[in-house]
Short mmCIF file of C-alpha atoms and ligand atoms in Angstrom, two decimals:
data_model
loop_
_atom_site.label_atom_id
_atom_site.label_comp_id
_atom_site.label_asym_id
_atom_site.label_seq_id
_atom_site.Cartn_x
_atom_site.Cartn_y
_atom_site.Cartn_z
CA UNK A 1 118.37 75.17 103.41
CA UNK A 2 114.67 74.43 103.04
CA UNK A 3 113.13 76.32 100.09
CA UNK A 4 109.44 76.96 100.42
CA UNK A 5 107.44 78.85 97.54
CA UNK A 6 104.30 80.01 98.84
CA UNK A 7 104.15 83.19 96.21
CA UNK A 8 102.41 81.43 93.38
CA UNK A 9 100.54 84.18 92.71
CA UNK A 10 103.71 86.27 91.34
CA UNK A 11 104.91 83.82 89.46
CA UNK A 12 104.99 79.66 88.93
CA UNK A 13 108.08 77.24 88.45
CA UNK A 14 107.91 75.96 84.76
CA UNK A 15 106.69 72.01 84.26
CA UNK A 16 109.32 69.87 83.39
CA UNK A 17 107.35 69.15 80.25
CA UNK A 18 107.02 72.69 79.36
CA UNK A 19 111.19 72.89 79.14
CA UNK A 20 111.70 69.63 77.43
CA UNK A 21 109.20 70.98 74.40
CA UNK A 22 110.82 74.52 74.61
CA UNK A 23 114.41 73.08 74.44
CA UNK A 24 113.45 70.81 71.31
CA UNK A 25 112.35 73.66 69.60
CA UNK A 26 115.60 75.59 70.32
CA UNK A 27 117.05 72.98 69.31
CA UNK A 28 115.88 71.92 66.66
CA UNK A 29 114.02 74.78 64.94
CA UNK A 30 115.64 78.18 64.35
CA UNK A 31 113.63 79.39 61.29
CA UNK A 32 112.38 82.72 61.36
CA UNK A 33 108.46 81.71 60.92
CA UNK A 34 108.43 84.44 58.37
CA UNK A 35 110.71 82.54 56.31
CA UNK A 36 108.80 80.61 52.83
CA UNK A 37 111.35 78.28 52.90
CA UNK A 38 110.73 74.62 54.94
CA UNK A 39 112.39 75.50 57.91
CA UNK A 40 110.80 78.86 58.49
CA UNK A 41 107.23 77.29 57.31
CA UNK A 42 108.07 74.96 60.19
CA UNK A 43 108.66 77.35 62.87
CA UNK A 44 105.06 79.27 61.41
CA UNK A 45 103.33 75.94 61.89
CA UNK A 46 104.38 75.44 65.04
CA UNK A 47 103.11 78.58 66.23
CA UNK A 48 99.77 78.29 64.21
CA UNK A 49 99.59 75.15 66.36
CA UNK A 50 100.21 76.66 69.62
CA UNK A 51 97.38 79.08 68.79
CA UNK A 52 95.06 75.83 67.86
CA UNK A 53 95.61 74.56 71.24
CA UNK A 54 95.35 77.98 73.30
CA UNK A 55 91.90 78.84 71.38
CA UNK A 56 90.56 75.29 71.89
CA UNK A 57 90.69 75.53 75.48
CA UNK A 58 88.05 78.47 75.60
CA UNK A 59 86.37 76.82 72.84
CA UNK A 60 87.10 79.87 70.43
CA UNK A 61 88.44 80.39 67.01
CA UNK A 62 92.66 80.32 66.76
CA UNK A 63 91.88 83.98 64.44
CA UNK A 64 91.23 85.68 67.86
CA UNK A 65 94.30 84.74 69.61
CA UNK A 66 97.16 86.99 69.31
CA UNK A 67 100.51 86.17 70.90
CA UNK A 68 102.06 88.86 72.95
CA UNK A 69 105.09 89.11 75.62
CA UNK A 70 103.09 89.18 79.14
CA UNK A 71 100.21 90.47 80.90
CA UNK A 72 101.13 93.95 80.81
CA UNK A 73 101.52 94.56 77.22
CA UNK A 74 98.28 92.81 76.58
CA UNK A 75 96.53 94.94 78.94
CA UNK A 76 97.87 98.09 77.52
CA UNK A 77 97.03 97.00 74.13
CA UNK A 78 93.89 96.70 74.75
CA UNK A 79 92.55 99.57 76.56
CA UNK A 80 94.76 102.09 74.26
CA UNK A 81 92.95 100.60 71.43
CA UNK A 82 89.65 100.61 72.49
CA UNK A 83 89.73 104.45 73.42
CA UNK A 84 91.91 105.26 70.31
CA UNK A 85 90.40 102.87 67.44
CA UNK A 86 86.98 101.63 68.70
CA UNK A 87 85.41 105.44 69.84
CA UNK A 88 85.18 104.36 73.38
CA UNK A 89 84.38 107.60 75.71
CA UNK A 90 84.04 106.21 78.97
CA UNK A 91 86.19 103.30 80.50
CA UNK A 92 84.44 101.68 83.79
CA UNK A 93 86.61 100.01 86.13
CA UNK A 94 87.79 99.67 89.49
CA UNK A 95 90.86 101.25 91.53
CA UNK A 96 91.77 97.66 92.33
CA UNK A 97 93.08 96.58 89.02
CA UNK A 98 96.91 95.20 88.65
CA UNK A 99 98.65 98.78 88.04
CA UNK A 100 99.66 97.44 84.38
CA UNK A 101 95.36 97.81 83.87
CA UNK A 102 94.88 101.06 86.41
CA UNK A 103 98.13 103.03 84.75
CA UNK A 104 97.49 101.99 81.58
CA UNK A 105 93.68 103.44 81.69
CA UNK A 106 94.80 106.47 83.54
CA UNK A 107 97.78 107.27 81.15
CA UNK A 108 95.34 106.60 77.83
CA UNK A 109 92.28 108.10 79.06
CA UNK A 110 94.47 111.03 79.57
CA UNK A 111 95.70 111.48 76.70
CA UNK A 112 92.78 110.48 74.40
CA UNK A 113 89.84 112.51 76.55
CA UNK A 114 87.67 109.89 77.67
CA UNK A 115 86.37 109.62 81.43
CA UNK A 116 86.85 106.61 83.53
CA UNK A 117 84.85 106.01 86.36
CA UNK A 118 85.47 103.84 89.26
CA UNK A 119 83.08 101.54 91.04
CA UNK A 120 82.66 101.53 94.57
CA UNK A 121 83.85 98.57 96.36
CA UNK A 122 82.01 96.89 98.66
CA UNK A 123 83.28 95.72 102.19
CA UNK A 124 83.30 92.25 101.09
CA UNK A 125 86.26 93.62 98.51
CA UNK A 126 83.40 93.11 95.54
CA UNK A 127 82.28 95.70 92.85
CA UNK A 128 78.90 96.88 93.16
CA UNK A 129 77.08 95.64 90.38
CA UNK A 130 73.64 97.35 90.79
CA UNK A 131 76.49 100.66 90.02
CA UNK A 132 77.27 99.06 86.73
CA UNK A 133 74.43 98.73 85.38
CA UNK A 134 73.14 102.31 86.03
CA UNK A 135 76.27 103.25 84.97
CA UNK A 136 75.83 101.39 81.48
CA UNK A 137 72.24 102.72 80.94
CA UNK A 138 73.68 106.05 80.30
CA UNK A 139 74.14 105.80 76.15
CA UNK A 140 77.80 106.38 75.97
CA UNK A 141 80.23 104.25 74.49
CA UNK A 142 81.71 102.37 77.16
CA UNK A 143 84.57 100.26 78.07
CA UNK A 144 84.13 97.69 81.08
CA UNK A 145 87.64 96.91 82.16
CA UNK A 146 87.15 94.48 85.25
CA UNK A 147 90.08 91.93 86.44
CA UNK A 148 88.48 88.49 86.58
CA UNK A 149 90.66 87.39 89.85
CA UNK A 150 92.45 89.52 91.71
CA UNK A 151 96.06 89.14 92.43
CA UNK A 152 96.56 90.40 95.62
CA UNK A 153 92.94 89.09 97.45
CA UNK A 154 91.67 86.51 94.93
CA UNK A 155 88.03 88.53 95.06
CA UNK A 156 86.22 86.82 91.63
CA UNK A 157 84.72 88.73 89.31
CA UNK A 158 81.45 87.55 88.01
CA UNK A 159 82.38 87.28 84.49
CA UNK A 160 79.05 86.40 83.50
CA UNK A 161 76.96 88.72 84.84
CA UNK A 162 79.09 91.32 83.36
CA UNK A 163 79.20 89.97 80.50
CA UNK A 164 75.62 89.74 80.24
CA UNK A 165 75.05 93.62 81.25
CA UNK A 166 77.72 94.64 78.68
CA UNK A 167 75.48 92.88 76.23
CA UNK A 168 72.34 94.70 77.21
CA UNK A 169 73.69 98.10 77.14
CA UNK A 170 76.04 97.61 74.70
CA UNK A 171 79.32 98.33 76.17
CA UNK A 172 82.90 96.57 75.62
CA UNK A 173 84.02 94.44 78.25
CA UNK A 174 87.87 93.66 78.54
CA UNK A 175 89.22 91.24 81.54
CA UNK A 176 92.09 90.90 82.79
CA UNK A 177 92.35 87.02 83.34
CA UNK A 178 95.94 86.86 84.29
CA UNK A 179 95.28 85.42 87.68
CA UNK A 180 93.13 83.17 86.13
CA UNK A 181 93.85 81.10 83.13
CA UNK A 182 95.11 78.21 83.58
CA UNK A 183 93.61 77.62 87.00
CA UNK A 184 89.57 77.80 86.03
CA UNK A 185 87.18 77.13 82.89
CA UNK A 186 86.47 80.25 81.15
CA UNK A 187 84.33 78.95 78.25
CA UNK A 188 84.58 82.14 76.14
CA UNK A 189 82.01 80.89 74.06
CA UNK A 190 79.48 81.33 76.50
CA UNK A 191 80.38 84.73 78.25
CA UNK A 192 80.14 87.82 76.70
CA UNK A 193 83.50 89.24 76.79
CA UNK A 194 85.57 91.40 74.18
CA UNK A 195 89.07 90.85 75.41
CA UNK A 196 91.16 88.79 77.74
CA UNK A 197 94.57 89.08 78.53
CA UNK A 198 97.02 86.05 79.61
CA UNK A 199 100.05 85.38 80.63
CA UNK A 200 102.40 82.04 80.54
CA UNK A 201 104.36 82.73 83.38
CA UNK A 202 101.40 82.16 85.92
CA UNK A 203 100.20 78.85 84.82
CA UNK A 204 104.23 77.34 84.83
CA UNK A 205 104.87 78.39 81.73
CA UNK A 206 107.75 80.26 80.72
CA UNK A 207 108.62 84.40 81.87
CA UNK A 208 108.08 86.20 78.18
CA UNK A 209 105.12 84.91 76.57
CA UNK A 210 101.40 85.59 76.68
CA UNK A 211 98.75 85.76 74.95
CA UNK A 212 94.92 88.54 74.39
CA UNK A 213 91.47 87.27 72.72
CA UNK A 214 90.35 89.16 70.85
CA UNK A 215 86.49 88.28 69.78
CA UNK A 216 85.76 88.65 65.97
CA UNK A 217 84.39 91.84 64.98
CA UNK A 218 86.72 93.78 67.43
CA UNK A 219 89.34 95.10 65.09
CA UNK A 220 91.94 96.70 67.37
CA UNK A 221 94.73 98.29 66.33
CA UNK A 222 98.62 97.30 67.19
CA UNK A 223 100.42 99.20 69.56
CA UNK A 224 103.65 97.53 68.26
CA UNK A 225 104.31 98.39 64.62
CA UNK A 226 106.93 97.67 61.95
CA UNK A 227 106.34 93.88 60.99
CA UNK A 228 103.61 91.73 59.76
CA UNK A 229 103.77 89.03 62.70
CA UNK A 230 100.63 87.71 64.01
CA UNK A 231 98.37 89.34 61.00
CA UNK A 232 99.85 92.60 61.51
CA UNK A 233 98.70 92.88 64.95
CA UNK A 234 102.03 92.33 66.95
CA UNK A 235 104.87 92.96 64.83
CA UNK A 236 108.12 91.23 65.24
CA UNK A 237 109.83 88.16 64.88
CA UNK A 238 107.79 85.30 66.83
CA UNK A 239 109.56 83.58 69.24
CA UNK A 240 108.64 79.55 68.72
CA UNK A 241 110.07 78.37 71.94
CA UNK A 242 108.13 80.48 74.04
CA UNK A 243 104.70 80.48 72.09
CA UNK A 244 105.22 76.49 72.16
CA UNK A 245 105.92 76.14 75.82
CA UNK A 246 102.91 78.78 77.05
CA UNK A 247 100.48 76.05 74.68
CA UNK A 248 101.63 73.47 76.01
CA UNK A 249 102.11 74.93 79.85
CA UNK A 250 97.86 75.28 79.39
CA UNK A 251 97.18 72.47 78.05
CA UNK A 252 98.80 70.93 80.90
CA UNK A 253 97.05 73.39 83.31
CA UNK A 254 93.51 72.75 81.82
CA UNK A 255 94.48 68.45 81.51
CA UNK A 256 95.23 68.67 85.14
CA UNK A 257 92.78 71.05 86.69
CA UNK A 258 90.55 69.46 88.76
CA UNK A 259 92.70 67.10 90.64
CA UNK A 260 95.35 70.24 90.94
CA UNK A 261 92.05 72.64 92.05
CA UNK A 262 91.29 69.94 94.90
CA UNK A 263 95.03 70.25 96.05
CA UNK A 264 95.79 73.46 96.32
CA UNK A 265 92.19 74.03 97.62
CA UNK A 266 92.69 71.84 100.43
CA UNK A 267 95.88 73.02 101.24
CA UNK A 268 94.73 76.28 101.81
CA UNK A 269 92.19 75.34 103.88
CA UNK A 270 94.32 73.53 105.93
CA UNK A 271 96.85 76.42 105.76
CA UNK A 272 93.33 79.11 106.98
CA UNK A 273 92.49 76.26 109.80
CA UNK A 274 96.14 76.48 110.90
CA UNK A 275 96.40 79.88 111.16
CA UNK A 276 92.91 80.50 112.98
CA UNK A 277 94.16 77.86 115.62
CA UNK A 278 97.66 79.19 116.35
CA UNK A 279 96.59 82.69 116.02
CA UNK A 280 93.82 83.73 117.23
CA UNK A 281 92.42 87.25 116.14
CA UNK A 282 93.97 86.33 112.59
CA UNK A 283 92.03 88.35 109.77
CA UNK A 284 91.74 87.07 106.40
CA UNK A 285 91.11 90.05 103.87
CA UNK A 286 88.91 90.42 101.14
CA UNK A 287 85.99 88.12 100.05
CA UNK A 288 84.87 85.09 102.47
CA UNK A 289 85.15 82.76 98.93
CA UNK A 290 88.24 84.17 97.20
CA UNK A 291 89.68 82.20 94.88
CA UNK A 292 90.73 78.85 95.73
CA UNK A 293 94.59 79.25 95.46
CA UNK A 294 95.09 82.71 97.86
CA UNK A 295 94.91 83.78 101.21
CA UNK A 296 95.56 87.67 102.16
CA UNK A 297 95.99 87.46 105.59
CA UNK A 298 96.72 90.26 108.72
CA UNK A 299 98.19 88.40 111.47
CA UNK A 300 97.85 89.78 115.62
CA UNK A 301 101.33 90.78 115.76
CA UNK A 302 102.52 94.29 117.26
CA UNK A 303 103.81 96.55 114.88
CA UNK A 304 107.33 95.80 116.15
CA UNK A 305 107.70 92.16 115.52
CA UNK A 306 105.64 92.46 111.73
CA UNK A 307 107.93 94.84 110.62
CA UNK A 308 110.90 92.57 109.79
CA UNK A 309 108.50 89.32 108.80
CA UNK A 310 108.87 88.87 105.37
CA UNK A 311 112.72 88.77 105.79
CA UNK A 312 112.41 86.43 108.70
CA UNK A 313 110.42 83.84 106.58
CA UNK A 314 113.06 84.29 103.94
CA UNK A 315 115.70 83.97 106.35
CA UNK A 316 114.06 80.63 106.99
CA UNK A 317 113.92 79.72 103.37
CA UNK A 318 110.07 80.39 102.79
CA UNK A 319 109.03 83.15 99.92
CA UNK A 320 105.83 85.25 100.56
CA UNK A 321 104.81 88.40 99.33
CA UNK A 322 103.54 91.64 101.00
CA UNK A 323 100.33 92.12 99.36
CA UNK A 324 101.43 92.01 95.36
CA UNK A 325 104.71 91.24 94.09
CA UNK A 326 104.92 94.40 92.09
CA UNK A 327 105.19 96.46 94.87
CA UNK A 328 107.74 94.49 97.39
CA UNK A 329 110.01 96.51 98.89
CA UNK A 330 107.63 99.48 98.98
CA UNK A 331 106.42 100.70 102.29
CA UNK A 332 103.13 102.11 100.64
CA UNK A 333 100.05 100.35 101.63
CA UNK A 334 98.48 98.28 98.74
CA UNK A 335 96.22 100.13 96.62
CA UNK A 336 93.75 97.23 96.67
CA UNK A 337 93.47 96.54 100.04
CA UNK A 338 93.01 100.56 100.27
CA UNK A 339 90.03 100.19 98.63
CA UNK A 340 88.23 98.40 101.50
CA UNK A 341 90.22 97.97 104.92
CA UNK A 342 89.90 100.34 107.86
CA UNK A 343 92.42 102.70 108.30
CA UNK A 344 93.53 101.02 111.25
CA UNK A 345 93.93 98.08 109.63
CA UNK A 346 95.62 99.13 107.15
CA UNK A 347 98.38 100.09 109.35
CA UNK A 348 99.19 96.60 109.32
CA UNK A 349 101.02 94.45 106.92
CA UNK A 350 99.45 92.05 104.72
CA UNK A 351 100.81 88.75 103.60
CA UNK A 352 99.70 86.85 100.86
CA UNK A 353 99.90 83.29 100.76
CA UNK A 354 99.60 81.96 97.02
CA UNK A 355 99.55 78.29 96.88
CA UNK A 356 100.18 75.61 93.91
CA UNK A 357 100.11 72.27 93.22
CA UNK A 358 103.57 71.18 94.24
CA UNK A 359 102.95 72.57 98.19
CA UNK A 360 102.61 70.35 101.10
CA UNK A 361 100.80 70.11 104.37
CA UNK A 362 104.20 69.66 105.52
CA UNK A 363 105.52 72.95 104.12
CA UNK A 364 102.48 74.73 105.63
CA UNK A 365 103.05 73.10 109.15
CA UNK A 366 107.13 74.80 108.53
CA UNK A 367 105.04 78.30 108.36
CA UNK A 368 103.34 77.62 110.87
CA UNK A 369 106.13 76.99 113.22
CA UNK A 370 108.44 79.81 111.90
CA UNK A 371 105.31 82.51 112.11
CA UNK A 372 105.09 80.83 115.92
CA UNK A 373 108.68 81.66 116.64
CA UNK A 374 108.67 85.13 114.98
N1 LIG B 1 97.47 91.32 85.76
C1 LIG B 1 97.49 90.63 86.90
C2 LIG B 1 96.22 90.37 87.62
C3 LIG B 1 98.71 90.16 87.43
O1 LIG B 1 98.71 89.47 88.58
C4 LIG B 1 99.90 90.43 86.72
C5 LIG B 1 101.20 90.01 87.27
O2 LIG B 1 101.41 89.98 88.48
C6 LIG B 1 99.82 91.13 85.52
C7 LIG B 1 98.60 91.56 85.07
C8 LIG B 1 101.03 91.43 84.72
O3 LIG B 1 101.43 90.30 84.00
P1 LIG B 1 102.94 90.16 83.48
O4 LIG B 1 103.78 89.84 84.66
O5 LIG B 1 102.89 89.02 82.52
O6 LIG B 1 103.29 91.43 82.83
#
């Protein structure tokens, strides 16, 4: 049967490349990197080098990053950190995170005392940034945690100006960059932000492996203890293979970017043009510019004939998500798209389209003609 994978967002096929450099380590290098002997010192250079590579592709210093297993740890490293080791009494964010970032800042600010505030959103799915900064002229010590691109909508974050404000009123600023490393420049060197958070998996790398920046000066504490693995920070034993593919996954993703950024961005336009001519009264949530590789779309179907569409289009071989992957199979509406659709729209379901470099205009005329004969 025809296999279509239009859910790029949740996840990304691993490169060919990526497996042949993963399986030669297997291969060929078992030493535990801790090891002082050759084959362990191997195993520790070829994770030092791995670092080299990730830091050099946001031009910053292989000392700030720190290897971890995905997204969510990363995330809930950092904010349990900042409000337990860096005196931060005030987390700013928004109720559209990833839940990994939202129950992770609800849990810790819980339990360590410290408020959290959430910006309003704006109808155009966007934080209100005139909020910040009043927010930030109040003198308390403040984290700013704001996704860079978000998962379910692709609404950009304007890591810049942020990062600018943070400067100015001297507050942290962590991002969750998940959605977006891999697929845009973020020259760290020029924005002012604290802490990223990455993760291999979404840039066709393999499940397992990620990776936070940390800037210098920003001494964080580990939330996994017991080893001294990446300077203390992350105890346990290293895992070569992974940290190896996830380098070499980016470097790939950064090599390639602008020809794969043209191709995915034209598919989805000629995935949005599609749509709007075969259905007309489709809605396309969130920002009017999300980012290039998503559309979140609420098509003019009765209640009746959307309720069984996501198993239809896998019936037919094609895989699409209901709003984020995290919460398939759950009839609750998404918390993001809470955050800004009318209650009558949100009655309706959402599908998000998440496209990568391997799709065709073919594929997308398959979706079209299957959504035709839902
Ligand atoms: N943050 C965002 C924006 C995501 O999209 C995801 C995964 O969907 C995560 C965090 C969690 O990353 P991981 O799957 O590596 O735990």
């Amino acid at each position: 049967m025809t296999q279509i994978y239009l859910d790029n967002a949740a996840t990304t096929s691993v490169r060919k490349e990526v497996v042949d450099e993963m399986v030669k380590v297997l291969t060929n290098d078992f030493g535990n990197p801790s090891s002082t002997y050759a084959i362990g010192r191997h195993s520790k250079a070829l994770i030092e080098s791995a670092r080299k590579t990730i830091a050099n592709q946001f031009n910053v210093s292989s000392s700030e990053i720190i290897f971890t297993s995905c997204g969510t740890e990363g995330n809930n490293w950092i904010i349990r950190s900042a409000v337990k080791d860096l005196g931060v009494k005030r987390i700013i964010s928004t109720k559209m995170e990833h839940h990994c970032t939202l129950y992770a800042i609800q849990q810790f600010a819980a339990e360590y005392g410290v408020e959290v505030v959430y910006l309003n959103i704006l109808p155009n799915s966007e934080i209100d940034y005139n909020q910040l900064e009043e927010l930030l002229k109040d003198e308390v010590p403040t984290l700013v945690s704001l996704m860079h691109v978000n998962n379910e909508i692709g609404t950009i974050l304007d890591l810049k100006r942020v990062g600018e404000l943070c400067k100015q009123y001297g507050a942290l600023f962590h991002s969750d960059t998940v959605q977006s490393v891999g697929k845009v420049e973020i020259p760290l060197d020029e924005l002012n932000i604290d802490f990223i958070v990455a993760s291999a998996h979404k840039f066709h790398g393999p499940k397992g492996a990620g990776f936070v920046y940390i800037r210098k000066n920003n001494v964080l504490k580990p939330l996994i203890v017991g080893g001294e693995q990446e300077k203390g920070m992350r105890a346990g034993t290293e895992a070569p293979h992974q940290v190896v593919g996830m380098a070499k996954a980016l470097e790939l993703s950064y090599q390639d970017l602008n020809k794969d950024r043209e191709t995915i961005t034209s598919l989805r336009d000629y995935c949005k043009a599609q749509l709007e001519e075969n259905f007309p009264g489709v809605k396309f949530n969130g920002s009017e510019n999300p980012f290039y590789n998503v559309l979140n779309i609420l098509l003019p179907f009765s209640p009746e004939k959307t309720a069984m569409i996501l198993f239809q289009l896998d019936m037919k071989g094609i895989s699409i998500s209901r709003g984020s992957a995290c919460q398939s199979g759950s009839q609750k509406p998404s918390h993001v798209l809470a955050e800004f659709l009318s209650a009558e729209d949100l009655t309706k379901p959402a599908l998000r389209i998440s496209f990568g470099s391997d799709n065709t205009k073919e594929e997308i005329d398959y979706l079209i003609d299957v959504l035709k004969a839902v």
